[in-house]
Structures are given as C-alpha cells and as structure tokens.
Tab-separated table of C-alpha atoms in Angstrom:
chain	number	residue	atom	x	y	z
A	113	UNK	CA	32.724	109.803	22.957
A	114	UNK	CA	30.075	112.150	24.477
A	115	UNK	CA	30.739	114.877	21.883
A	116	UNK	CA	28.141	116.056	19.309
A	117	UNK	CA	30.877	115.951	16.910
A	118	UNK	CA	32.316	112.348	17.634
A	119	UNK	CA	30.962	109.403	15.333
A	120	UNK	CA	29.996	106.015	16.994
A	121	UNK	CA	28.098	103.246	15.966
A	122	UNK	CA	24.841	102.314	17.703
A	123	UNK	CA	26.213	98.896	18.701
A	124	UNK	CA	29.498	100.300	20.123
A	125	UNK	CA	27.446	103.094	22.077
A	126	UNK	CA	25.179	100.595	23.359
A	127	UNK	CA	27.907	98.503	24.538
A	128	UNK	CA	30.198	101.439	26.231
A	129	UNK	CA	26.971	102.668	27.659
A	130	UNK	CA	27.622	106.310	25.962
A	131	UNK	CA	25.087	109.269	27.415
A	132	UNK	CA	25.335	111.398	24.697
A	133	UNK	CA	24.489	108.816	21.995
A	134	UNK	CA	21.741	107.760	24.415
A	135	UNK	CA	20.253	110.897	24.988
A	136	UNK	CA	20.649	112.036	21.274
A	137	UNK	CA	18.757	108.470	20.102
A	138	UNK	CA	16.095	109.254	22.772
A	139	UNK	CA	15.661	112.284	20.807
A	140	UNK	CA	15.665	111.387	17.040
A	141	UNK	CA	12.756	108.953	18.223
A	142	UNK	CA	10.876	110.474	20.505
A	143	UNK	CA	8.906	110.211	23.944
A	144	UNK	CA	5.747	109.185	21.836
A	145	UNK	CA	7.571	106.445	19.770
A	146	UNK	CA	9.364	105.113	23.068
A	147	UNK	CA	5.815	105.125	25.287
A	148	UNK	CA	4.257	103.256	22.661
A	149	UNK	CA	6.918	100.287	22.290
A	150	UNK	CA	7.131	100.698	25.542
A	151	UNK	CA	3.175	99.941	26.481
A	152	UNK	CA	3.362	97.474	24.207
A	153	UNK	CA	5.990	95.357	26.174
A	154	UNK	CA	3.575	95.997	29.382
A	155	UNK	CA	4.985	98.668	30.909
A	156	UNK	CA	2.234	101.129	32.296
A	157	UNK	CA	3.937	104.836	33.085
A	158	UNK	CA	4.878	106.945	30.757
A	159	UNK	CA	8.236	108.183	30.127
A	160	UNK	CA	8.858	111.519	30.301
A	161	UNK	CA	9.586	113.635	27.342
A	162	UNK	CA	13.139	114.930	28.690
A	163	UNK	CA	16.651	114.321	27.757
A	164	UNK	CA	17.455	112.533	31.730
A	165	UNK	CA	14.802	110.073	30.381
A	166	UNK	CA	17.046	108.858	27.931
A	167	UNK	CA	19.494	108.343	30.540
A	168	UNK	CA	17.198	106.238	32.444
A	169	UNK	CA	15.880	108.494	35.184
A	170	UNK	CA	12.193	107.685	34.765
A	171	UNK	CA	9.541	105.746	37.008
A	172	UNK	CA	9.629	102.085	35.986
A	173	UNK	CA	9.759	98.889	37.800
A	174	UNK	CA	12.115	96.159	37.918
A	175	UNK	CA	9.304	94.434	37.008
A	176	UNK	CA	8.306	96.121	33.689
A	177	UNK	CA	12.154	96.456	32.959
A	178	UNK	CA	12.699	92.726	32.635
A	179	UNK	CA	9.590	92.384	30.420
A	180	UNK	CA	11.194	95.047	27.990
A	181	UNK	CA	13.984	92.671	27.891
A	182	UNK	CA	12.077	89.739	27.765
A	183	UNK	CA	10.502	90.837	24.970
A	184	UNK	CA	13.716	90.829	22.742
A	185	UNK	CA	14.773	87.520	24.004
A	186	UNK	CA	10.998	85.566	22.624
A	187	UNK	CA	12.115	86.972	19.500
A	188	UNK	CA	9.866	90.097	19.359
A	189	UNK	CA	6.790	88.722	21.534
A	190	UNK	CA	5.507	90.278	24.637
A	191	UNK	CA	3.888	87.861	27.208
A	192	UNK	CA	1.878	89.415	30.384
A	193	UNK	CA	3.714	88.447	33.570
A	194	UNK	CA	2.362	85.987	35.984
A	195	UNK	CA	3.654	83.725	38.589
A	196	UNK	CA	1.514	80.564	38.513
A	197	UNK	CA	1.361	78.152	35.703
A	198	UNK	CA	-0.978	75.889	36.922
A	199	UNK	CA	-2.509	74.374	40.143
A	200	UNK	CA	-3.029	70.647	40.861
A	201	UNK	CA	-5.641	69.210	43.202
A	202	UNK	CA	-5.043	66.265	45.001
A	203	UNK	CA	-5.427	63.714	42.332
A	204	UNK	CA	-3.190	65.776	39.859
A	205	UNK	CA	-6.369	67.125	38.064
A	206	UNK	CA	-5.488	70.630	36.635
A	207	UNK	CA	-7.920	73.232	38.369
A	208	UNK	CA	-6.188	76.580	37.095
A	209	UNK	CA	-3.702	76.695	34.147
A	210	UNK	CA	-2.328	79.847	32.377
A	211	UNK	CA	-3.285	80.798	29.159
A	212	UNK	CA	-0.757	83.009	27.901
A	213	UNK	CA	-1.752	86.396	26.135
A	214	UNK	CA	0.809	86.744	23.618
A	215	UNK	CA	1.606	89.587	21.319
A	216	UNK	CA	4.250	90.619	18.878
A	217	UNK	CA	6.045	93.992	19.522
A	218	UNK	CA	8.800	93.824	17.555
A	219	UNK	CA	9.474	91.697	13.893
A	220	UNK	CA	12.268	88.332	14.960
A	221	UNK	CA	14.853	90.575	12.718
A	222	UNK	CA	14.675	93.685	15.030
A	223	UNK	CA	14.407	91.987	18.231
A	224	UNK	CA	17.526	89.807	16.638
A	225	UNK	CA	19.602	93.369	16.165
A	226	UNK	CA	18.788	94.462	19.403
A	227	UNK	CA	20.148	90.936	21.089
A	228	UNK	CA	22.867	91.230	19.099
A	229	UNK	CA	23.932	94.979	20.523
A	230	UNK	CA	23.649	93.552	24.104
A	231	UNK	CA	25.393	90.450	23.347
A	232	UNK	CA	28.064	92.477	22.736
A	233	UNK	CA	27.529	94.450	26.180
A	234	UNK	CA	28.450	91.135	27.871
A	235	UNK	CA	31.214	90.280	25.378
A	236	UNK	CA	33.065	93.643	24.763
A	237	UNK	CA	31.456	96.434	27.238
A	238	UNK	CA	30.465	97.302	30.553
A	239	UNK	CA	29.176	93.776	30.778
A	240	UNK	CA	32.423	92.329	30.309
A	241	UNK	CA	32.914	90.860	33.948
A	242	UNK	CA	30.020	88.388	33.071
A	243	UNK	CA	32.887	86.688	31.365
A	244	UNK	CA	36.343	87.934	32.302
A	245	UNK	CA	35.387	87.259	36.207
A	246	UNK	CA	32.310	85.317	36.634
A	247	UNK	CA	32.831	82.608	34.115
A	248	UNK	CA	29.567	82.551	32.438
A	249	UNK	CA	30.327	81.877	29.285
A	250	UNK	CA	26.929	80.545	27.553
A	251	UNK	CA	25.178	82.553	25.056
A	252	UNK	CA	23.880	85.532	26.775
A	253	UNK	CA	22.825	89.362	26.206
A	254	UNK	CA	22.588	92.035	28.896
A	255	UNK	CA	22.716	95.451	30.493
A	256	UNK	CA	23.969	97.504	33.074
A	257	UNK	CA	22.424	100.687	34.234
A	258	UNK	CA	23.747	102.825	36.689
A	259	UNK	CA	22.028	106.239	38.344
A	260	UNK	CA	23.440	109.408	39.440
A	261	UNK	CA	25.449	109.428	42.594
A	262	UNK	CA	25.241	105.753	42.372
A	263	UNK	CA	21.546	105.375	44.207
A	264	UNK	CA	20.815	102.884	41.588
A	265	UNK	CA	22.123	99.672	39.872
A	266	UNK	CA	20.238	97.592	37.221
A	267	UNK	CA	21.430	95.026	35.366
A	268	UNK	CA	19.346	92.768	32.755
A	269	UNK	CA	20.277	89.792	30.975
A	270	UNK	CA	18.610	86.985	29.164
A	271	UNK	CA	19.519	83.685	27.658
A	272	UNK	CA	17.428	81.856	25.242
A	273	UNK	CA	15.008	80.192	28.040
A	274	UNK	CA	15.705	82.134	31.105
A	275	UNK	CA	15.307	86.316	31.228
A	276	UNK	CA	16.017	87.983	35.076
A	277	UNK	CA	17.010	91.401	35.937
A	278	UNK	CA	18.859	92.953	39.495
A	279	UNK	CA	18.002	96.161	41.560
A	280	UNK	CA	20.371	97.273	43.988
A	281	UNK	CA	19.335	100.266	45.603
A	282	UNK	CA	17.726	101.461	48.997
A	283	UNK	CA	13.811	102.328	49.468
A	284	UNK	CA	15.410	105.651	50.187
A	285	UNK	CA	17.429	106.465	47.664
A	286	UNK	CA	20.850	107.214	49.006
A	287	UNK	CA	24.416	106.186	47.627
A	288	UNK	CA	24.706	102.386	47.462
A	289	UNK	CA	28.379	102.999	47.663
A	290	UNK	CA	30.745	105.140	46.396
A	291	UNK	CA	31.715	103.521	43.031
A	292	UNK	CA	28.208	101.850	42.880
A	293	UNK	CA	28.131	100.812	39.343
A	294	UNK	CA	25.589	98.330	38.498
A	295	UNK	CA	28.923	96.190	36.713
A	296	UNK	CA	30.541	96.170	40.334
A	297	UNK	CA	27.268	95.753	42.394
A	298	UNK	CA	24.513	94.074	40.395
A	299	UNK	CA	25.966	92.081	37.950
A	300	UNK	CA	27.261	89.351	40.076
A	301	UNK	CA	24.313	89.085	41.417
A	302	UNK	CA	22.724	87.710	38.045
A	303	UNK	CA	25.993	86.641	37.070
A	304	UNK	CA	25.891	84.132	39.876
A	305	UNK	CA	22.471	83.394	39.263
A	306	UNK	CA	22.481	82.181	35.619
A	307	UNK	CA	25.334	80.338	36.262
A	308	UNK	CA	23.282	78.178	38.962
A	309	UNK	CA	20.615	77.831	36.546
A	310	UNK	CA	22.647	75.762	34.368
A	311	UNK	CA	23.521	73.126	37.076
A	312	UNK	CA	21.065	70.446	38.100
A	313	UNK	CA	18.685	68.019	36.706
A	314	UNK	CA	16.246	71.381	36.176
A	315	UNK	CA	19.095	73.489	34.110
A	316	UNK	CA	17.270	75.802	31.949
A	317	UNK	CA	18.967	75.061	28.467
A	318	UNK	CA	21.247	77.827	27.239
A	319	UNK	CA	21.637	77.571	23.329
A	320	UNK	CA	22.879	79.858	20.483
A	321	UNK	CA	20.234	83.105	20.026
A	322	UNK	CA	18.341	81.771	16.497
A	323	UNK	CA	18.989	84.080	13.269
A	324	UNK	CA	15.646	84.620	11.499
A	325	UNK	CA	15.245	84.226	7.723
C-alpha cells in the first residue's frame, strides 16, 4: 500500500485508512465534484483543490463533519442541524416545533455502499478497537481521522438512529500526544458513548443497516 503501482480495493483502502488511495480518489473526482456533495450535506467552506485535502487537512467543523456522515446513515438524506425539537408552554401546548428541511444527496444504494465501506472500518480496520476492546458490538459504521504530528483526532460513527462524531485536539494546535491517533484517543470516547446509549428506558434502538431494492 501507498504505491502508485500497488492494487487495492476501495473498501479495503477505506478501511486501512490508505493516503495514497485517498489522495489519488480525491483526484479522479475532483475539488468541484467533492464541494458540491459536500454543500449539499450542509457543509459551507470549500475544500481546497490540493492533494493534503484529500488527506483531510481542510477547514471544516466537527459540526459539518457529522452531517456528512449523517447523511449516509438516513439513507442518502441530508437534514439541516438544529437543537430544539419543540417547546411546550405550561399547559403542554406546542408553541415552536421543527419542521425538518429534508433533501436527498445521495440515491439509498450509494449511501448503502458507502455504510458498508465504514462498517467494515469498525469490523476489520483502524476502527477495530470499537469491538476488540470496547465491546460495542451492535450494528455500526465509522471513521477515524488522524492529522499530522498528531494535532488532530476525529472519529465518526453512526448507528441506524443515533449519528455523533469526536474532536480531540487543542484550540492551539499542538501535539495531543505523541502517538495521538484518533483509534487511541477519540474512539473511546464515542465508543463509550454509544454503548451508554443503548442502556436505559431511552436506548436509542440499534438495528441491522436496511438493504435497498
């Protein structure tokens, strides 16, 4: 890996989080094709038209990050991000309620490959601690994402009902530590997280990822 001449599949790539395949995909598509998917799943900078881009050294938010991936796991529908549902008065009249602005980014068959790839992260690449060490075993897809000299860890991971993504960094970017990668620093974190989530009375449901027709 991380030869032009060396063969790899997408999926295996994707799951062994390989820079050259990354940076050569980043290519064969484009900075136009990737800003426009990109706007379309909310995200409002543009990326960059060079080859670090690929890589993940561009300007976007946690924030817009998880809405990429959010994206994928409604089946190909992009939702704009909000925080309150509704609000109640005293007598449990609804005042304010949400009306979601929906649109679809991606057909249910793509934004099933893609889930697919990073179900595999989880189950057979840098993801793999989800499982071997944390336990969570429920149908899941994910990410890391480290930077250079370790300044930065990401890691992103949905479940059928429940999306949420981890920054570990510093507001001025140093090293987090050495051998910061996001597997070692920010996975637990959601690790952890999703496997509160299924405890409780509240537990978001965690089912099998649907296969479209």
């Amino acid at each position: 890996a991380g030869q032009p001449q060396t063969w790899m599949r997408v999926n295996d790539a994707l799951a062994k989080s390989d820079d050259y395949s990354a940076e050569r995909m980043g290519e064969i598509a484009g900075s136009d094709l990737l800003n426009t998917y990109a706007h379309r799943c909310g995200v409002t900078t543009d990326i960059p038209p060079y080859r670090s881009s690929y890589l993940g050294a561009c300007n976007m938010s946690l924030n817009e990050l998880t809405g990429i991936f959010a994206t994928f796991a409604d089946q190909g529908v992009t939702v704009r991000q909000h925080i309150v549902v509704q609000v109640l008065d005293e007598k449990d009249r609804v005042i304010y309620k949400y009306n979601g602005e929906a649109h679809r980014v991606f057909t249910p068959q793509v934004a099933r490959q893609i889930t697919g790839c990073l179900q595999n992260v989880l189950d057979f690449g840098t993801g793999t601690p989800v499982r071997q060490q944390y336990k969570f075993m429920a149908p899941a897809a994910g990410k890391t994402g480290t930077t250079n000299d370790y300044k930065d860890a990401w890691f992103e991971g949905f479940t059928t009902h429940l999306v949420a993504g981890v920054w570990i960094g510093y507001d001025k970017p140093r090293e987090i530590m050495p051998g910061g990668y996001a597997a070692a620093v920010a996975l637990p974190v959601w690790a952890n997280v999703m496997k509160q989530m299924q405890q409780g009375p509240g537990a978001y449901q965690m089912l099998d990822f649907p296969i479209p027709a």
